[in-house]
PDB file of C-alpha atoms in Angstrom:
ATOM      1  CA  UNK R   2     -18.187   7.497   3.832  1.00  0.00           C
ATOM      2  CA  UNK R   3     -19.921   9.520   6.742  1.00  0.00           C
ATOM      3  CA  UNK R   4     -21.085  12.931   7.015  1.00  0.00           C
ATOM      4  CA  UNK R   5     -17.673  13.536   9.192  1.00  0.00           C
ATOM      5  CA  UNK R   6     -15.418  12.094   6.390  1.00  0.00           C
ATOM      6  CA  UNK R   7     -16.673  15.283   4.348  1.00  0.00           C
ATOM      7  CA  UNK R   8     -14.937  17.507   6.697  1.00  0.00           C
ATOM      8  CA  UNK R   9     -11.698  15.681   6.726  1.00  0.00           C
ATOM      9  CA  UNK R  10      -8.825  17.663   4.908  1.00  0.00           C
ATOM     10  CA  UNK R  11      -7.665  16.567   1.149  1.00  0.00           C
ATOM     11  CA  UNK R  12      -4.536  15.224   3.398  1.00  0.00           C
ATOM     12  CA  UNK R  13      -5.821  13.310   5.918  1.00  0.00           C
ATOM     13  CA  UNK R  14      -9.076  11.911   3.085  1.00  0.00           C
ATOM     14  CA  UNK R  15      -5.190  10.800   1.232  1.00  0.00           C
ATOM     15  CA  UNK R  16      -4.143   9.111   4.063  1.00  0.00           C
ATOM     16  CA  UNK R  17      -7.164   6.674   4.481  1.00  0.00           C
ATOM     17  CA  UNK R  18      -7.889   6.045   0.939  1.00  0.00           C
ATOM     18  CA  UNK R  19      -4.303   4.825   1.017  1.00  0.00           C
ATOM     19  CA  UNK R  20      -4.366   2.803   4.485  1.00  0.00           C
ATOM     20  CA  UNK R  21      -8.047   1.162   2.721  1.00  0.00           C
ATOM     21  CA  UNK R  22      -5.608  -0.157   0.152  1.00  0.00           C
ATOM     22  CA  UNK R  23      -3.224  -1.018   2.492  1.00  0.00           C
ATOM     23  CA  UNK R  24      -5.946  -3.446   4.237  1.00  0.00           C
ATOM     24  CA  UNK R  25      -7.421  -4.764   1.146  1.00  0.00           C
ATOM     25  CA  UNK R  26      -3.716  -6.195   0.627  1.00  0.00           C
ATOM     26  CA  UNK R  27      -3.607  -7.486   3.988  1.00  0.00           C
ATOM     27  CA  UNK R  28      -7.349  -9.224   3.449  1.00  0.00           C
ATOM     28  CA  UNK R  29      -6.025 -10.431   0.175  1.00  0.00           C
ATOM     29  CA  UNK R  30      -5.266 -13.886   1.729  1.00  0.00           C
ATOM     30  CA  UNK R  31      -8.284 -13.732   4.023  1.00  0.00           C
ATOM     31  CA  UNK R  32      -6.385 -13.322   7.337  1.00  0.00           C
ATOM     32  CA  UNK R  33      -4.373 -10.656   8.590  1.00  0.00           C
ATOM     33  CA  UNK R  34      -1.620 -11.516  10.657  1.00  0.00           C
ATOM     34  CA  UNK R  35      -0.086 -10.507  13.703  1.00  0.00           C
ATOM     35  CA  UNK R  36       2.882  -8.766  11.868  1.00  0.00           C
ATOM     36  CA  UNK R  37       0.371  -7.445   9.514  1.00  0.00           C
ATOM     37  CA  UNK R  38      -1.657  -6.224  12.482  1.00  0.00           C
ATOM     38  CA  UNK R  39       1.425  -5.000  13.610  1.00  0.00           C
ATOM     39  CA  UNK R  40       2.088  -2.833  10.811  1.00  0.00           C
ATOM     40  CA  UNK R  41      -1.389  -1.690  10.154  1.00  0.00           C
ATOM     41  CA  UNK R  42      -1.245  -0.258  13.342  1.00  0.00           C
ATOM     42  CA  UNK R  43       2.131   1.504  12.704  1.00  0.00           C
ATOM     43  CA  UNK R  44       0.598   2.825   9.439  1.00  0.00           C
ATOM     44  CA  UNK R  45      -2.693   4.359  11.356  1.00  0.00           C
ATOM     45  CA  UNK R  46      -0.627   5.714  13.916  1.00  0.00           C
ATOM     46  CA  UNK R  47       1.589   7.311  11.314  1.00  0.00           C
ATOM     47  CA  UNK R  48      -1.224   8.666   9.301  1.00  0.00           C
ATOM     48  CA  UNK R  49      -2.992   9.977  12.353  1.00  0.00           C
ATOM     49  CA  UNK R  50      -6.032   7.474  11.696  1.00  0.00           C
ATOM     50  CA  UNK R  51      -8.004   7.437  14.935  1.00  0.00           C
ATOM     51  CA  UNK R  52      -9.306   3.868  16.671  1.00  0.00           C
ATOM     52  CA  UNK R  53     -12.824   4.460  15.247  1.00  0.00           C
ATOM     53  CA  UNK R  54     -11.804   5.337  11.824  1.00  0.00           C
ATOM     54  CA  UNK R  55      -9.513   2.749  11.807  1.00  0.00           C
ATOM     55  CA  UNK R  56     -12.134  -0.616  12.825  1.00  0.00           C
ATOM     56  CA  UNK R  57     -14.244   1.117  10.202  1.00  0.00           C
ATOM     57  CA  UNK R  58     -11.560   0.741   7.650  1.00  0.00           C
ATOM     58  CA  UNK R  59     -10.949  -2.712   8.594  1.00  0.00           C
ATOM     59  CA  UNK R  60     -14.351  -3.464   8.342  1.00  0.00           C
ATOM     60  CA  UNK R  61     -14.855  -2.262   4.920  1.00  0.00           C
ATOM     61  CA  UNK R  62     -11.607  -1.147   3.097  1.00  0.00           C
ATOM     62  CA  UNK R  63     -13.542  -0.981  -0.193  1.00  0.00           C
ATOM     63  CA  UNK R  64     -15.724   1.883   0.652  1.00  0.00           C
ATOM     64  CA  UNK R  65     -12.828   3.945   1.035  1.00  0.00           C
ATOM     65  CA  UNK R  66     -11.709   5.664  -2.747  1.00  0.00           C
ATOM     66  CA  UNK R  67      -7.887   5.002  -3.946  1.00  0.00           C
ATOM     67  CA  UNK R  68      -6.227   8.588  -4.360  1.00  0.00           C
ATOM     68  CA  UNK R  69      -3.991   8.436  -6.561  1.00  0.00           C
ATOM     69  CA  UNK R  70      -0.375  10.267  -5.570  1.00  0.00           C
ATOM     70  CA  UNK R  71       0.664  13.491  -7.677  1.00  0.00           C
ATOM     71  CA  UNK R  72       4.446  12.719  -8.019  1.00  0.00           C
ATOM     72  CA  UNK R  73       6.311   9.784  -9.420  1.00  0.00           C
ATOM     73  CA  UNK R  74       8.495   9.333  -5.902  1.00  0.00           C
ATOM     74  CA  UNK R  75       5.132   9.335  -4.299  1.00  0.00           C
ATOM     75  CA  UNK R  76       3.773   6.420  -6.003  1.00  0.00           C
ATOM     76  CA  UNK R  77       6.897   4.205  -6.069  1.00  0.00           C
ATOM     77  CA  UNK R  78       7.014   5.298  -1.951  1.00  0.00           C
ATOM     78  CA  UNK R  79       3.243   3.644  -1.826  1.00  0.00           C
ATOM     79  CA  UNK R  80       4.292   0.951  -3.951  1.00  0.00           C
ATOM     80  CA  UNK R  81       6.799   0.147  -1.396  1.00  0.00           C
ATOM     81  CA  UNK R  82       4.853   0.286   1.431  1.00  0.00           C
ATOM     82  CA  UNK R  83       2.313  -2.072  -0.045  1.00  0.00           C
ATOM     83  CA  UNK R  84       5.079  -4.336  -0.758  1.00  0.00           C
ATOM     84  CA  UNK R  85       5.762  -4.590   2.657  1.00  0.00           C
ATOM     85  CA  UNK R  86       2.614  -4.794   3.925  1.00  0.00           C
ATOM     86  CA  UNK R  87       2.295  -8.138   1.562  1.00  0.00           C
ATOM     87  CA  UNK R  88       5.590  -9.529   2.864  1.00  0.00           C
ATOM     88  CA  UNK R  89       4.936  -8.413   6.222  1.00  0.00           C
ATOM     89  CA  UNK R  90       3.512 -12.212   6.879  1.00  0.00           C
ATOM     90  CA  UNK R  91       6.921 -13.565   5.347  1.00  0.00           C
ATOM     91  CA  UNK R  92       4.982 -15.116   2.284  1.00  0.00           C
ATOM     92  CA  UNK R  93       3.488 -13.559  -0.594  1.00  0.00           C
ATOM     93  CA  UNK R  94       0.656 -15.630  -2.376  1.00  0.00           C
ATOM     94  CA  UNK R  95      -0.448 -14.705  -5.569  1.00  0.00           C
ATOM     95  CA  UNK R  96      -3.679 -13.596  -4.506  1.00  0.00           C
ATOM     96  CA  UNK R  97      -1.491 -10.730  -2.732  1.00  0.00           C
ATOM     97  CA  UNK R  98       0.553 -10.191  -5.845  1.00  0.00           C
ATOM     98  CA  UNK R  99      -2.559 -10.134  -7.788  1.00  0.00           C
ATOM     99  CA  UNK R 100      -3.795  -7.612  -5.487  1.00  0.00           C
ATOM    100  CA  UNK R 101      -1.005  -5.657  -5.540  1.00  0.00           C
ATOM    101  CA  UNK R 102      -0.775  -5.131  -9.215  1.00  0.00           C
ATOM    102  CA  UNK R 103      -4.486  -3.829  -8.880  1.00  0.00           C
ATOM    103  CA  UNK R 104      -3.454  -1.244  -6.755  1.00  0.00           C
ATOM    104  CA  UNK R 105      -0.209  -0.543  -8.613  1.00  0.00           C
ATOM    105  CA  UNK R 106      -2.419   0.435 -11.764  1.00  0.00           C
ATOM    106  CA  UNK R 107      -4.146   2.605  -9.270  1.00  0.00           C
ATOM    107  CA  UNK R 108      -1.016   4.399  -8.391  1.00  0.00           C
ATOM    108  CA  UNK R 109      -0.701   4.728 -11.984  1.00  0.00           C
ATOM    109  CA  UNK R 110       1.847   2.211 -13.098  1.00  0.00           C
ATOM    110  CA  UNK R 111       1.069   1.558 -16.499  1.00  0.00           C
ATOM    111  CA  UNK R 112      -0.919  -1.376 -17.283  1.00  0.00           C
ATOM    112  CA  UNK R 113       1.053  -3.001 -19.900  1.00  0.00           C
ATOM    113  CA  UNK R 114       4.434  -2.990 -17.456  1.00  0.00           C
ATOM    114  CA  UNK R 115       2.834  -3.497 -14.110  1.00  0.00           C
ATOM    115  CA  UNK R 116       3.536  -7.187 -14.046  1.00  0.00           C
ATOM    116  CA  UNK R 117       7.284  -6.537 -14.348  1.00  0.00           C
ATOM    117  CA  UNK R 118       7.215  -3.738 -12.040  1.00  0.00           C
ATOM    118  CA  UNK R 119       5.019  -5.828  -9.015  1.00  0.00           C
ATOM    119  CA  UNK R 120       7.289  -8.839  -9.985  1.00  0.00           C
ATOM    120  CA  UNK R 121      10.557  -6.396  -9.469  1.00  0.00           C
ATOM    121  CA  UNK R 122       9.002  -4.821  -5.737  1.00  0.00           C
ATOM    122  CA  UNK R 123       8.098  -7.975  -4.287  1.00  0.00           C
ATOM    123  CA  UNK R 124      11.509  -9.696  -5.390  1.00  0.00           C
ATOM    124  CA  UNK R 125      12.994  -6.137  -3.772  1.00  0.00           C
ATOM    125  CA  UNK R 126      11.033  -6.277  -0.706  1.00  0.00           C
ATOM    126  CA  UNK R 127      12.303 -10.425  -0.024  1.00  0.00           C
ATOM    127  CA  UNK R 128      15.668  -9.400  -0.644  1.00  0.00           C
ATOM    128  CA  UNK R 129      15.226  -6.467   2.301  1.00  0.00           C
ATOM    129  CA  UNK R 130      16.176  -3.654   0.164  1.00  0.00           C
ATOM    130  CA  UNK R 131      15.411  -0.044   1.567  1.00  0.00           C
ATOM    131  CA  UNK R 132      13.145   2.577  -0.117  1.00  0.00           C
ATOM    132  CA  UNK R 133      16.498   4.281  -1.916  1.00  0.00           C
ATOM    133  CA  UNK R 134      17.346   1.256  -3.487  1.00  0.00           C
ATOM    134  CA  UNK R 135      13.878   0.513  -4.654  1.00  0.00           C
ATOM    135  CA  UNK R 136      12.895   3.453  -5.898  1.00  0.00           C
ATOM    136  CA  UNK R 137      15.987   3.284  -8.475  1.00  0.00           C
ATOM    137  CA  UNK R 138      14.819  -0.451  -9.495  1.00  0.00           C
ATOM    138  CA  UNK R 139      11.736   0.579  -9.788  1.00  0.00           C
ATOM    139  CA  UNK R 140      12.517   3.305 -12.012  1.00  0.00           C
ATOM    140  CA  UNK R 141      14.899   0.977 -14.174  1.00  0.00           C
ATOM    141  CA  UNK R 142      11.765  -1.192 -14.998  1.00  0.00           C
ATOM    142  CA  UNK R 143       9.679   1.419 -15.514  1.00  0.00           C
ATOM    143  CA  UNK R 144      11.468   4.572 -16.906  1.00  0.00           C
ATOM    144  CA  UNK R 145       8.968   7.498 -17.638  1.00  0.00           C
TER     145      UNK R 145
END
């Protein structure tokens, strides 16, 4: 992290810790896609993550610190997104679910259920459901 990162707001330091994990997901196979690309650069757009900032990331995703979301809606809305990002290449390989459930403990799924709720988003994400509909799966695997 530079000197400059120090300056960024807690918002915008949120937004890159989260589009680091993003990219670790995408590296997860090695490759990253043109549709990954694709939505990577969506993402940084979205999240107001600037061409430099974002080559940096790309570089090194893992020097960037996972921020864990406040809210439950939050976290299932990352979860999502990262479920996405894994299908984005229209596979998912188990290095990329492995990944995935990493991150999902992260977010602060509970260990001992984040298999069945990783297992439950990917098998949401093939089957092209929208973020309403996930979120209420999501929370029927993994009631709080």
């Amino acid at each position: 992290m530079g000197i400059a990162d120090h300056n960024l707001k807690g918002g915008q330091k949120n937004n890159i810790a989260y589009f680091a994990s993003v990219v670790k997901l995408a590296l997860a196979d090695s490759v990253i896609t043109e549709s990954e690309q694709k939505l990577l650069k969506r993402l940084a757009t979205r999240f107001h993550i600037l061409e430099d900032k974002y080559d940096e990331i790309l570089e090194n995703p893992s020097k960037f610190s996972m921020v864990t979301p406040h809210s439950y809606e939050d976290r299932i809305e990352q979860l999502y997104l990262l479920a996405k990002m894994i299908y984005a290449d229209e596979e998912v390989s188990e290095k990329e679910a492995s990944t995935l459930r990493k991150i999902a403990v992260g977010l602060g799924f509970p260990v001992n259920n984040v298999e069945k709720v990783v297992d439950e988003a990917i098998n949401l994400i093939l089957n092209d459901n929208d973020l309403e509909d996930f979120s209420k799966a999501i929370k029927r695997v993994n009631k709080i």
